[in-house]
Coordinates of C-alpha atoms and ligand atoms in Angstrom, one line a residue:
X1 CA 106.1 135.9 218.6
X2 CA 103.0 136.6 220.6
X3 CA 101.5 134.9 223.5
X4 CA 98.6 134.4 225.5
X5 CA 98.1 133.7 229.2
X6 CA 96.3 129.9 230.4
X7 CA 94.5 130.2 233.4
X8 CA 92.8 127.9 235.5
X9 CA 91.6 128.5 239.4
X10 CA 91.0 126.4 242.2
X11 CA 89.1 128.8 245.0
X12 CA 87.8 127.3 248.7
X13 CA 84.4 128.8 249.8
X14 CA 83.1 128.2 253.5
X15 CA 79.7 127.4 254.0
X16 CA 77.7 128.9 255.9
X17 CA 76.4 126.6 258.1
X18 CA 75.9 126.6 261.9
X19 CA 78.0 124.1 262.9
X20 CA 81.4 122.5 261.4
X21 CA 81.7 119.8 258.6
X22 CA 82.3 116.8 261.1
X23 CA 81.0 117.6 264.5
X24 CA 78.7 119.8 266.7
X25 CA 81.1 123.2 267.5
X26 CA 79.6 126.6 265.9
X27 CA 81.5 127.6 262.7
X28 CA 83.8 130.0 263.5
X29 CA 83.2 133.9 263.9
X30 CA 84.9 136.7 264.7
X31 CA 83.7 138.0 267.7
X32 CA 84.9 135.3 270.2
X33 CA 88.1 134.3 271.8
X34 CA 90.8 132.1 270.4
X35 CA 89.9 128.0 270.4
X36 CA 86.4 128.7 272.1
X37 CA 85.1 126.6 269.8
X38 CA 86.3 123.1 269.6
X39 CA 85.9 119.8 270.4
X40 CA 87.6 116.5 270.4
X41 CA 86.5 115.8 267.0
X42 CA 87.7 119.2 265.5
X43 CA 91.3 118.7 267.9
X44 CA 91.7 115.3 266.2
X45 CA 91.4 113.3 269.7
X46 CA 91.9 110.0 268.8
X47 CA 88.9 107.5 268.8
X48 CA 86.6 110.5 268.0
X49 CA 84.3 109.8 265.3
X50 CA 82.9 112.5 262.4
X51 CA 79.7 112.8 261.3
X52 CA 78.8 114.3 257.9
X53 CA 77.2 118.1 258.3
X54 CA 73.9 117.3 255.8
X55 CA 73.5 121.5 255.6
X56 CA 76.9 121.5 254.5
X57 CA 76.3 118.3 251.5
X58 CA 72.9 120.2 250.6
X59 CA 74.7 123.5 250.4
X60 CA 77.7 122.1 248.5
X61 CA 75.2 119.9 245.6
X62 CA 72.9 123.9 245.4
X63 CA 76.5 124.6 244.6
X64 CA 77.4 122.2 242.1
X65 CA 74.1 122.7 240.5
X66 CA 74.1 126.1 240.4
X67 CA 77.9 125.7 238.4
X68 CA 75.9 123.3 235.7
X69 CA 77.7 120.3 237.2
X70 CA 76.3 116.3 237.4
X71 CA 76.0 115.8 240.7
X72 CA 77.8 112.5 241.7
X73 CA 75.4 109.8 242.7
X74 CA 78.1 108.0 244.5
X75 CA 80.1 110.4 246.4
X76 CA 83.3 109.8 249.3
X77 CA 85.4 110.9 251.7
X78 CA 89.1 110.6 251.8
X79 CA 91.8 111.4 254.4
X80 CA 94.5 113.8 252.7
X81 CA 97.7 113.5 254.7
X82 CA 100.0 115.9 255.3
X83 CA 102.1 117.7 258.9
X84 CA 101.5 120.8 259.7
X85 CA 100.2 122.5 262.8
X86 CA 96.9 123.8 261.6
X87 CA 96.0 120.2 260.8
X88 CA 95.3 118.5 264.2
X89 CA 95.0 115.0 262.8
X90 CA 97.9 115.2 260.3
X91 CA 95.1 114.4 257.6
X92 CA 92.4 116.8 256.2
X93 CA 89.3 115.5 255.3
X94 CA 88.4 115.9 251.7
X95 CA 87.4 114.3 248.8
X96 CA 89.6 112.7 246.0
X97 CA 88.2 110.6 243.4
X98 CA 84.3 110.6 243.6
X99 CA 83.8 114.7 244.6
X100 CA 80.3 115.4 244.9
X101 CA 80.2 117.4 241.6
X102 CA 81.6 117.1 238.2
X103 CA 81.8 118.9 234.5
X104 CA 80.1 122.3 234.6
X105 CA 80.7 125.0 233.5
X106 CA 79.8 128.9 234.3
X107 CA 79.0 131.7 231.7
X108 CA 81.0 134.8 232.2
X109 CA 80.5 138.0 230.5
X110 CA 83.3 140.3 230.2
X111 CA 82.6 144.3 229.6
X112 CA 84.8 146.8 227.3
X113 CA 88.0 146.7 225.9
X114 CA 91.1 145.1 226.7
X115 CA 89.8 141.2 225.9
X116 CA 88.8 140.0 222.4
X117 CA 85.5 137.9 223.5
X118 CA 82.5 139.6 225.4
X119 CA 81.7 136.3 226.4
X120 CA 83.4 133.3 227.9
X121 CA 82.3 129.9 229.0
X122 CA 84.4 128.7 231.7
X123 CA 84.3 124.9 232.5
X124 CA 84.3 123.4 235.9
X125 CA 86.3 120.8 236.5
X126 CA 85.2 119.7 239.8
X127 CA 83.9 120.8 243.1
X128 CA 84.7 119.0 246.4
X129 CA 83.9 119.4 250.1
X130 CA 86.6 119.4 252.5
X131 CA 87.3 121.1 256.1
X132 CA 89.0 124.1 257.2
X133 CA 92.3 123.7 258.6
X134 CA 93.1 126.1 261.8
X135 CA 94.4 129.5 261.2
X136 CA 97.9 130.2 262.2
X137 CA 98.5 133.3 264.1
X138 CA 102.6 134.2 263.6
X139 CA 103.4 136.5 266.9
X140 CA 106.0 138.6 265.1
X141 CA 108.4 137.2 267.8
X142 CA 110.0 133.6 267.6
X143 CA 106.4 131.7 267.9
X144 CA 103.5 131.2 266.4
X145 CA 100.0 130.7 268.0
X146 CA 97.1 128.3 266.4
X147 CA 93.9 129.0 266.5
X148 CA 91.6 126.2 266.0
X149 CA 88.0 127.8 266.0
X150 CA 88.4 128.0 262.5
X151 CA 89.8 124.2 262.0
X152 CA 87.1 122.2 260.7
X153 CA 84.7 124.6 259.3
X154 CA 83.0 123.5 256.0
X155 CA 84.8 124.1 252.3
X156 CA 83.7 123.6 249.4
X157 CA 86.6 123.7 247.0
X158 CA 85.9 124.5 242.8
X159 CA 88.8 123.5 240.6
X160 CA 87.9 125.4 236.9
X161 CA 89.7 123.9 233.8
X162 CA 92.3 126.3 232.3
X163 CA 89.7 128.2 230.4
X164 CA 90.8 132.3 231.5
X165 CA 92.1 134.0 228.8
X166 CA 93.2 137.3 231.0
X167 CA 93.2 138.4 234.3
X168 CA 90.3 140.3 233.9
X169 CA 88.3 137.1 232.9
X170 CA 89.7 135.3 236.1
X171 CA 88.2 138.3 238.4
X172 CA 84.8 138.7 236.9
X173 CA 84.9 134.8 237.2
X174 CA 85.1 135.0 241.3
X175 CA 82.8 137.9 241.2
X176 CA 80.0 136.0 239.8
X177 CA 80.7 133.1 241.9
X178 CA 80.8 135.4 245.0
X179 CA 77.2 136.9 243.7
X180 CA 76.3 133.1 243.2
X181 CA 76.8 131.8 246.4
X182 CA 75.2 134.9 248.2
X183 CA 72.2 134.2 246.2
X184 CA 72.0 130.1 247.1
X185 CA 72.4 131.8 250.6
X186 CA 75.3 129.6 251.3
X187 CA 78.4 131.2 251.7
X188 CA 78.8 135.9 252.4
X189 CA 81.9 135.0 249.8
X190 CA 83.4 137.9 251.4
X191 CA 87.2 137.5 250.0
X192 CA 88.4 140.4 252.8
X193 CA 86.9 138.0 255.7
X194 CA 88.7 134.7 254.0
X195 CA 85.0 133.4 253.1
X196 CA 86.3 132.9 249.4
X197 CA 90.2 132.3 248.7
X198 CA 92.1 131.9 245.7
X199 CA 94.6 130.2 244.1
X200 CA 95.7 131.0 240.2
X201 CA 97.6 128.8 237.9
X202 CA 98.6 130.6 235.2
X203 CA 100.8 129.3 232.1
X204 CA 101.7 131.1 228.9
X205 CA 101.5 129.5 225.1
X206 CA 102.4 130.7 221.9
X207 CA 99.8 131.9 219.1
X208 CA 100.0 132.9 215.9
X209 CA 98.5 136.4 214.7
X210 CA 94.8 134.7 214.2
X211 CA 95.0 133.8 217.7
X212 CA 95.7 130.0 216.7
X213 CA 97.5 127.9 218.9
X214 CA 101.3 126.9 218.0
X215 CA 103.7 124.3 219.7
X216 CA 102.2 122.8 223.0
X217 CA 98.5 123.6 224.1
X218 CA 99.8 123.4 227.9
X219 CA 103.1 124.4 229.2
X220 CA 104.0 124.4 232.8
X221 CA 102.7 126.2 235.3
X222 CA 102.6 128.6 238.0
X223 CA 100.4 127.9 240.9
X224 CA 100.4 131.2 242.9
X225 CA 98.9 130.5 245.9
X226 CA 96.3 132.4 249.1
X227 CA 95.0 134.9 247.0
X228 CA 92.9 137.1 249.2
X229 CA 90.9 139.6 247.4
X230 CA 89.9 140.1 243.9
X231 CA 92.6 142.8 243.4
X232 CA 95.3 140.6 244.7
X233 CA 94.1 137.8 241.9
X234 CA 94.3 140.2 239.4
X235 CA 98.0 141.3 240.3
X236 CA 99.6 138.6 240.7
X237 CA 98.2 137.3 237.3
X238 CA 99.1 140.5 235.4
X239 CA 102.4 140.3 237.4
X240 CA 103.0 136.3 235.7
X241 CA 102.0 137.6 232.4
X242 CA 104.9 139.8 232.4
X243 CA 107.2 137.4 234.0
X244 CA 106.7 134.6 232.2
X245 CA 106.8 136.0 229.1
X246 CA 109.9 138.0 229.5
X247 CA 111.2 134.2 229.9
X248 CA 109.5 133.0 226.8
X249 CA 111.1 136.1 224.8
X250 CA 114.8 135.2 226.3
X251 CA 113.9 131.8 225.2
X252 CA 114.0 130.3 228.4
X253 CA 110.1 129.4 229.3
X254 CA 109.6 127.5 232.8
X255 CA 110.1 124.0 232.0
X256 CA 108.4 122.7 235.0
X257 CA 105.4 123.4 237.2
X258 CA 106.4 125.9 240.4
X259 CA 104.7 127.3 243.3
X260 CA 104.6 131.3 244.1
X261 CA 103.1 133.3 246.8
X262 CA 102.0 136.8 246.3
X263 CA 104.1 139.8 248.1
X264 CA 101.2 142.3 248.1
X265 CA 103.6 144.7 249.9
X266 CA 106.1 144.5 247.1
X267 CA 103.2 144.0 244.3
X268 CA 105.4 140.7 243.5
X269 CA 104.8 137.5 243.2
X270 CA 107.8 134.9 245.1
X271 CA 108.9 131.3 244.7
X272 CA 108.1 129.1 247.3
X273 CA 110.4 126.0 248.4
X274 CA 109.6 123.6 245.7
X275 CA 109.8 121.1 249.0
X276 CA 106.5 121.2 249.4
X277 CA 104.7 120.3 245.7
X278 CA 106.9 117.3 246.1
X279 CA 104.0 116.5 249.2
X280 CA 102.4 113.6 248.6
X281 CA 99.3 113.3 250.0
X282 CA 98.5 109.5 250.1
X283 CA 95.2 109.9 249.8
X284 CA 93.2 107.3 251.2
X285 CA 89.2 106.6 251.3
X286 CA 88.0 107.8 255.5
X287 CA 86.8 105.0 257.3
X288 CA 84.8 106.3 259.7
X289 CA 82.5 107.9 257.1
X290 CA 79.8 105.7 254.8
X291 CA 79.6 107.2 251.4
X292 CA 77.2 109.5 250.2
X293 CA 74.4 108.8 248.0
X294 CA 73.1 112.3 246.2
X295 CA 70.7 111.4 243.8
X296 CA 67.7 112.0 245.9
X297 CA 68.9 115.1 247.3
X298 CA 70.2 116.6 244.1
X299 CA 67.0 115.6 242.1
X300 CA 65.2 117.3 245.7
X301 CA 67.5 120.7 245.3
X302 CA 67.3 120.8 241.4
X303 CA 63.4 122.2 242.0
X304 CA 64.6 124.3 244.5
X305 CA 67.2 126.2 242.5
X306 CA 66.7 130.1 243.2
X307 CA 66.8 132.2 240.0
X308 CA 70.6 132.8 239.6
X309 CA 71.8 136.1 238.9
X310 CA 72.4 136.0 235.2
X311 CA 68.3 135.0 235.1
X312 CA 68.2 137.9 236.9
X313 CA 69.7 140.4 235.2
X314 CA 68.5 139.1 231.6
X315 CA 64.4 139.5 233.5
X316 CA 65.2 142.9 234.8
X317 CA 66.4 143.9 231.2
X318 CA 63.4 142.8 229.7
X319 CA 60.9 143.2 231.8
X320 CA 61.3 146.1 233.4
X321 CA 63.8 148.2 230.9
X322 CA 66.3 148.4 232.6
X323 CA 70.0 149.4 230.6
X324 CA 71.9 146.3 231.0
X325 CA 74.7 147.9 233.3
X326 CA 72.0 149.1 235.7
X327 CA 70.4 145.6 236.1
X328 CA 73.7 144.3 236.6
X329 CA 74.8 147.3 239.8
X330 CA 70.8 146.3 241.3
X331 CA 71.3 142.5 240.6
X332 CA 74.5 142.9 242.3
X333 CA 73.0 143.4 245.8
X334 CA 70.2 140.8 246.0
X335 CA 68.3 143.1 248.8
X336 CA 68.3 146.1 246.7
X337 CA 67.1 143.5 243.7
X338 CA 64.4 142.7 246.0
X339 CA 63.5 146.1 246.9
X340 CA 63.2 146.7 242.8
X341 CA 61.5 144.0 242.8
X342 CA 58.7 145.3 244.9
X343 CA 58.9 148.9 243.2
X344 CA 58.5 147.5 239.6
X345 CA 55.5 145.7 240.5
X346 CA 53.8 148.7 242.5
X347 CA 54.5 150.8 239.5
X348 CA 53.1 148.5 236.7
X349 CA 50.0 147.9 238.7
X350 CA 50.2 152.0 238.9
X351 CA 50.3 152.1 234.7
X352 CA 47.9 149.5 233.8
X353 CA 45.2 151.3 235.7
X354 CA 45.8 154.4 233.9
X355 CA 42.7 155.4 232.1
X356 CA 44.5 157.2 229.2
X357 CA 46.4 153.6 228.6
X358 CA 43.4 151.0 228.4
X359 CA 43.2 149.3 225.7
X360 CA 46.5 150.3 224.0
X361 CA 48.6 148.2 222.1
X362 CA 51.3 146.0 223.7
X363 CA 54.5 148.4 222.2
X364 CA 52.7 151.6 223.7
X365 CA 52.7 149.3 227.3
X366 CA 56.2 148.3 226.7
X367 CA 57.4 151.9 225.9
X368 CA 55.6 152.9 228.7
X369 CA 57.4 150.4 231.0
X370 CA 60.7 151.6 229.8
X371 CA 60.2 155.2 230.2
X372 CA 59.9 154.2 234.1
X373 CA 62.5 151.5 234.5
X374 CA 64.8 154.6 233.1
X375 CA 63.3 157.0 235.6
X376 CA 63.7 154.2 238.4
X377 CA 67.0 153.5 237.4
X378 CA 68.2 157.5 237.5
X379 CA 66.7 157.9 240.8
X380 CA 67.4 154.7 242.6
X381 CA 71.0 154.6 241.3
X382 CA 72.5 157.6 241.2
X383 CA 70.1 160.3 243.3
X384 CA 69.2 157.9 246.2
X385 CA 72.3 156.2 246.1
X386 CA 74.0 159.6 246.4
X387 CA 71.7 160.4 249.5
X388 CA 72.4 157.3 251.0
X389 CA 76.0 157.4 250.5
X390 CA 76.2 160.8 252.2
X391 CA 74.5 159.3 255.3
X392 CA 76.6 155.7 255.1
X393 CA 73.1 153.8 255.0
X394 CA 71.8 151.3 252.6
X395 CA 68.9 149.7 250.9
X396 CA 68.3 147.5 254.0
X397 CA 68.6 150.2 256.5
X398 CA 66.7 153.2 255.1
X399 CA 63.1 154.2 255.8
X400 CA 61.7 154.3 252.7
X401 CA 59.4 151.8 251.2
X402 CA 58.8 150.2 248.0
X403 CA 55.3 151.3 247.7
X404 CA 57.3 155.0 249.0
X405 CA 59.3 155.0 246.4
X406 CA 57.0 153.9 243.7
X407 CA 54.9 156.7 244.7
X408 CA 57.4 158.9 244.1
X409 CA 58.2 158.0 240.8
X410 CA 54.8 158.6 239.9
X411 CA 54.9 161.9 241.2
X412 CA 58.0 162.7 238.7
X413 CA 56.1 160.7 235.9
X414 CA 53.3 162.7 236.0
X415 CA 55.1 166.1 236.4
X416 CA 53.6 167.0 240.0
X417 CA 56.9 166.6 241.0
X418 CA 59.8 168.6 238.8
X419 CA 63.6 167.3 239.6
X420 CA 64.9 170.0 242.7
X421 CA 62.3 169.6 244.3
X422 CA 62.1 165.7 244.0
X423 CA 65.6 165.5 245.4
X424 CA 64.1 167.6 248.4
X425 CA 61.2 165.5 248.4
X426 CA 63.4 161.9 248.8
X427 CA 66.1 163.4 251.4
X428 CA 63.0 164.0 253.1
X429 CA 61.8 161.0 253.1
X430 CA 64.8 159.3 254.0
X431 CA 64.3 161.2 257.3
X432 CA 61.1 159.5 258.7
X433 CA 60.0 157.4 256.1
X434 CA 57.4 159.5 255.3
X435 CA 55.1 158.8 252.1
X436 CA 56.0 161.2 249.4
X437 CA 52.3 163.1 248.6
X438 CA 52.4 164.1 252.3
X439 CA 56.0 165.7 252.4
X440 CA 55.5 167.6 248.8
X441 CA 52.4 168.9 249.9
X442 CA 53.5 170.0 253.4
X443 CA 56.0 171.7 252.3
X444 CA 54.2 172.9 249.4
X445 CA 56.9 171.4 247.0
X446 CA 54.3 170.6 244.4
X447 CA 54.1 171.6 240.9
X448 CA 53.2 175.3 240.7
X449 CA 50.1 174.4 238.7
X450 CA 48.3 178.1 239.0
X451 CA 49.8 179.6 236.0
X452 CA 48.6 183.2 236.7
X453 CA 50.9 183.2 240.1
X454 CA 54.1 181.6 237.5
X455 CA 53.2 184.7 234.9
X456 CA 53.5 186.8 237.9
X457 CA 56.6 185.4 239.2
X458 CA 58.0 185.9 235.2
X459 CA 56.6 189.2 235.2
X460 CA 59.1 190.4 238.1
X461 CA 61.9 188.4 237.6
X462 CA 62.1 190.2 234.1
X463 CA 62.1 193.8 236.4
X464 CA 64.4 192.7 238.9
X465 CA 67.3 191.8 236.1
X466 CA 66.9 194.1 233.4
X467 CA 71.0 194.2 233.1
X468 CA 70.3 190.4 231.9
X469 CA 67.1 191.2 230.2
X470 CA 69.2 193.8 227.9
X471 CA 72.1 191.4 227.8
X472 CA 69.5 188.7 226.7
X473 CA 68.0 190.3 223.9
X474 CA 71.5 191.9 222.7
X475 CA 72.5 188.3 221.7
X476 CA 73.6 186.6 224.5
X477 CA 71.2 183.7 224.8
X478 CA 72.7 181.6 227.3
X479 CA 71.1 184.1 230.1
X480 CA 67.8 182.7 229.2
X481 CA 69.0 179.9 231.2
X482 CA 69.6 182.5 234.3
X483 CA 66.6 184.3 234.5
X484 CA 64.7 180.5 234.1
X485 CA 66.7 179.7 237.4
X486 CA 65.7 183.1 238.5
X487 CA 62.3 182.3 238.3
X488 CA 62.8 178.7 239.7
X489 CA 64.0 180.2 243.1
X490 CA 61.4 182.9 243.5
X491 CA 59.1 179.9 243.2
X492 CA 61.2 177.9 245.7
X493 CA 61.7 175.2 243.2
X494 CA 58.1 175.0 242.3
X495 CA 57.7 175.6 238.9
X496 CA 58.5 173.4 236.2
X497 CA 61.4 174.8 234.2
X498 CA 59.5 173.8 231.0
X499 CA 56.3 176.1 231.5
X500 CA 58.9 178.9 233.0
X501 CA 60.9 178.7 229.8
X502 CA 58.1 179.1 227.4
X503 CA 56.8 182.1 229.5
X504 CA 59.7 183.9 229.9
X505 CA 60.4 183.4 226.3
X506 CA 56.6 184.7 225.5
X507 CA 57.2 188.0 227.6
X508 CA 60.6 188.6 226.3
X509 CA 59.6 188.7 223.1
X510 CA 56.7 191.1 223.9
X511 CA 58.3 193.5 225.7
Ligands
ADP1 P1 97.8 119.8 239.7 O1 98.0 118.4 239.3 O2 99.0 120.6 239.8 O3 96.8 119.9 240.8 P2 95.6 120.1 237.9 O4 95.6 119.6 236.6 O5 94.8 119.4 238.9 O6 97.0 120.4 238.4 O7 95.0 121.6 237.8 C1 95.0 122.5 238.8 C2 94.5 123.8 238.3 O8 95.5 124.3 237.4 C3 93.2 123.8 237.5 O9 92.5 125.0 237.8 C4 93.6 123.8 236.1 O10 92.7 124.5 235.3 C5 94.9 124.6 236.1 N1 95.9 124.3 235.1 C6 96.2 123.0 234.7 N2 97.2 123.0 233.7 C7 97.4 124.4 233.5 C8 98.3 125.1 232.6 N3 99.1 124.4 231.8 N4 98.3 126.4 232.7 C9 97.5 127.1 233.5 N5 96.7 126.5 234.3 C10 96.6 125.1 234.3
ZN2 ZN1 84.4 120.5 267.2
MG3 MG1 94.9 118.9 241.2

């Protein structure tokens, strides 16, 4: 028998907004004191009355639209009952039966080994607003404090349709949706902070050895519930894959739907008292809140759709040659898109005034244009990053500018620059910001372009080492590579290894 996970996930994003989903307090951050910000409304003081956040209802259709959803034209409020201490009013309010968005779907792609499709489309269900509840603070000790800054803050909640196919698939899933709503600028998404929370349902079903479904489609599931980071989601779900199939193979699959938290101390996941599925929320439609009429906003927000990150990604591939896992690591960070952005266009304004490439044909251009998105790509990525790492700054706090760093690449493009001395070159200008011309010629880290100096430098580096000289022409040719390094440092890096080689090789061969 073989088997196959069904997974489905229904994750809460906050919104970003200034103020809560139903009345005037700031949304909720870090920095101040426990129930700072509240207000009858948000404490469920009876004879308050909501009003809809419109940021929030914009923020939540950009949503919607950016999942491929129709975007309800008649959309509601309903009161969700249910006791519990973080709920001041005994109800949350949240939508039931008209949510503001409906049947989407998001495109996933999913890298390497380990799943048998590279691609997945994932359908959404539905996605909702709804408010925060407060956040419970247990003391350790007998009692437990409430803090209600939190209570009331904006949620939009995205139910997906049982669609995952592995773990993996479910991660990659909240990634993009994370990278998503950063881009719509409505939500950080940071899971760590509790911007973005998880729960999984997960399910098992029997398939035969072409992958084709036998017995039941759907079986019972498992909802495991407050998933907080993308590692946790991916644990748990690899840890009900193994449980649940272990049942399957003793022949005794769950028969009903359960509830589990995750133990991330134990790397477990835990039943929960079944008490509380039994809830029943009797939903009922809010009075206090007319219904919402979206068509004028959503056919408003359609036109105002940012390019999403998959658009991204697929433009910087093609227009600017990048390899598709670098677009994805720059697309990844919007600023440091941006900042790409800005370089790419600086650099292809740079090669179409070249005199040596007027009038050439359109592949020349194109090869041309790939040559530097590689160079970019292997300088951005993994030298700059490196440099940036080691000082624990980033593309939005460095010096160095766009037009900088185009620059720069030039320099390397057209050989003034060789690659020691460009690494000395962009440290440097991570210092002050300087532009790149300036530092290499102050510090006279240019090209060594006077070959008669480079023929002298050969010249002696050949009479300082005649052990490796002898050594050298006796066989051993890998000290070539020595006495070119040789040469490099007498030069302080200036020479360009090419040129050194073929002089070096020229006077060995004379001598
Ligand atoms: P409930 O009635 O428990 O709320 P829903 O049908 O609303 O269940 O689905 C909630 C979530 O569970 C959705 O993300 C859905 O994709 C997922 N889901 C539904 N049925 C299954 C199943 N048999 N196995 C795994 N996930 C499922
Ligand atoms: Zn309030
Ligand atoms: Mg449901």
């Amino acid at each position: 028998m073989m088997y196959e996970p069904v997974i489905g996930l229904e994750i809460h994003v906050q919104l970003k907004t200034k103020t809560k989903m139903f009345c005037g307090c700031p949304t909720h951050d870090s920095a101040v004191a426990p129930n700072e910000h509240v207000c009858p409304i948000c404490l469920g003081h009876p004879g308050v009355l909501p009003v809809v956040n419109e940021t929030a209802v914009r923020y939540g259709v950009l949503m919607g639209l950016a999942l491929n959803c129709t975007i309800a034209e008649h959309s509601k409020f309903d009161r969700k009952n249910y006791f519990y201490p973080d709920l001041p009013k005994a109800y949350q309010i949240s939508q039931y039966d008209l949510p503001i968005a409906v049947k989407g779907y998001l495109e996933i792609e999913i890298p390497g080994s380990g799943s048998d499709r590279s691609t997945a489309r994932i359908g959404i269900t539905r996605a909702h607003l709804e408010e925060d509840a407060a956040k419970n603070l247990h003391s350790g000790g007998a009692a437990t404090y409430v803090d209600f800054n939190r209570g009331g803050t904006p949620l939009i909640e995205i139910v997906t349709e049982p669609d995952f196919r592995s773990s993996q698939e479910a991660k990659i899933f909240l990634q993009e949706l994370r990278l998503i709503a950063r881009y719509l600028g409505i939500s950080d998404a940071d899971m760590e902070k509790g911007h973005l929370r998880c729960d999984a349902n997960i399910s098992m079903r029997v398939i035969d050895e072409q992958g084709g479904i036998v017995g039941a489609r759907f079986n019972p599931k498992t909802e495991v519930k407050n998933l907080n980071s993308f590692k946790h989601v991916q644990n748990a779900l690899e840890y009900e894959i193994k449980r649940q199939t272990k049942l399957w193979e003793a022949g005794t699959p769950p028969m009903e739907s359960t509830t589990r938290g995750w133990n991330d101390t134990q790397n477990i996941t835990e039943e929960q008292r079944s008490k509380e599925e039994a809830a029943d929320y009797r939903y009922f439609p809010e009075p206090d809140i007319p219904p919402l009429a979206l068509k004028e906003l959503a056919d408003e927000l359609v036109g105002k759709l940012p390019e999403l990150p998959a658009a991204r990604r697929t433009r910087f591939i093609s227009e600017y040659g990048l390899k598709a896992s670098d677009a994805r690591q720059i697309c990844d960070d919007p600023a440091l898109a941006d900042f790409v952005e800005h370089v790419f266009s600086e650099l292809h304004a740079w090669l179409l005034a070249l005199p040596e490439l007027q009038e050439t044909e359109e592949t020349v251009l194109n090869r041309e244009k790939e040559k530097l998105g590689r160079l970019v790509a292997g300088w951005l990525l993994s030298k700059l990053g490196g440099l940036m790492v080691e000082r624990g700054i980033d593309v939005r706090t460095m010096k160095i500018s766009a037009e900088n760093f185009a620059e720069f690449i030039t320099l390397i493009a057209t050989k003034k620059l060789n690659n020691t001395a460009g690494l000395e070159v962009l440290d440097a200008m991570l210092d002050d910001g300087n532009d790149p011309t300036h530092i290499m010629e102050d510090r006279g880290l240019g090209r060594m372009d006077d070959e008669g100096a480079l023929a002298e430098l050969v010249k002696q580096t050949i009479e300082s080492y005649p052990a490796e000289v002898a050594r050298y022409k006796a066989g051993e040719e890998q000290l070539l590579q020595y006495l070119i390094g040789m040469v490099m440092k007498a030069s302080e890096g200036t020479a360009d290894p090419g040129i050194t080689k073929n002089m070096l090789l020229v006077e060995l061969n004379n001598e």
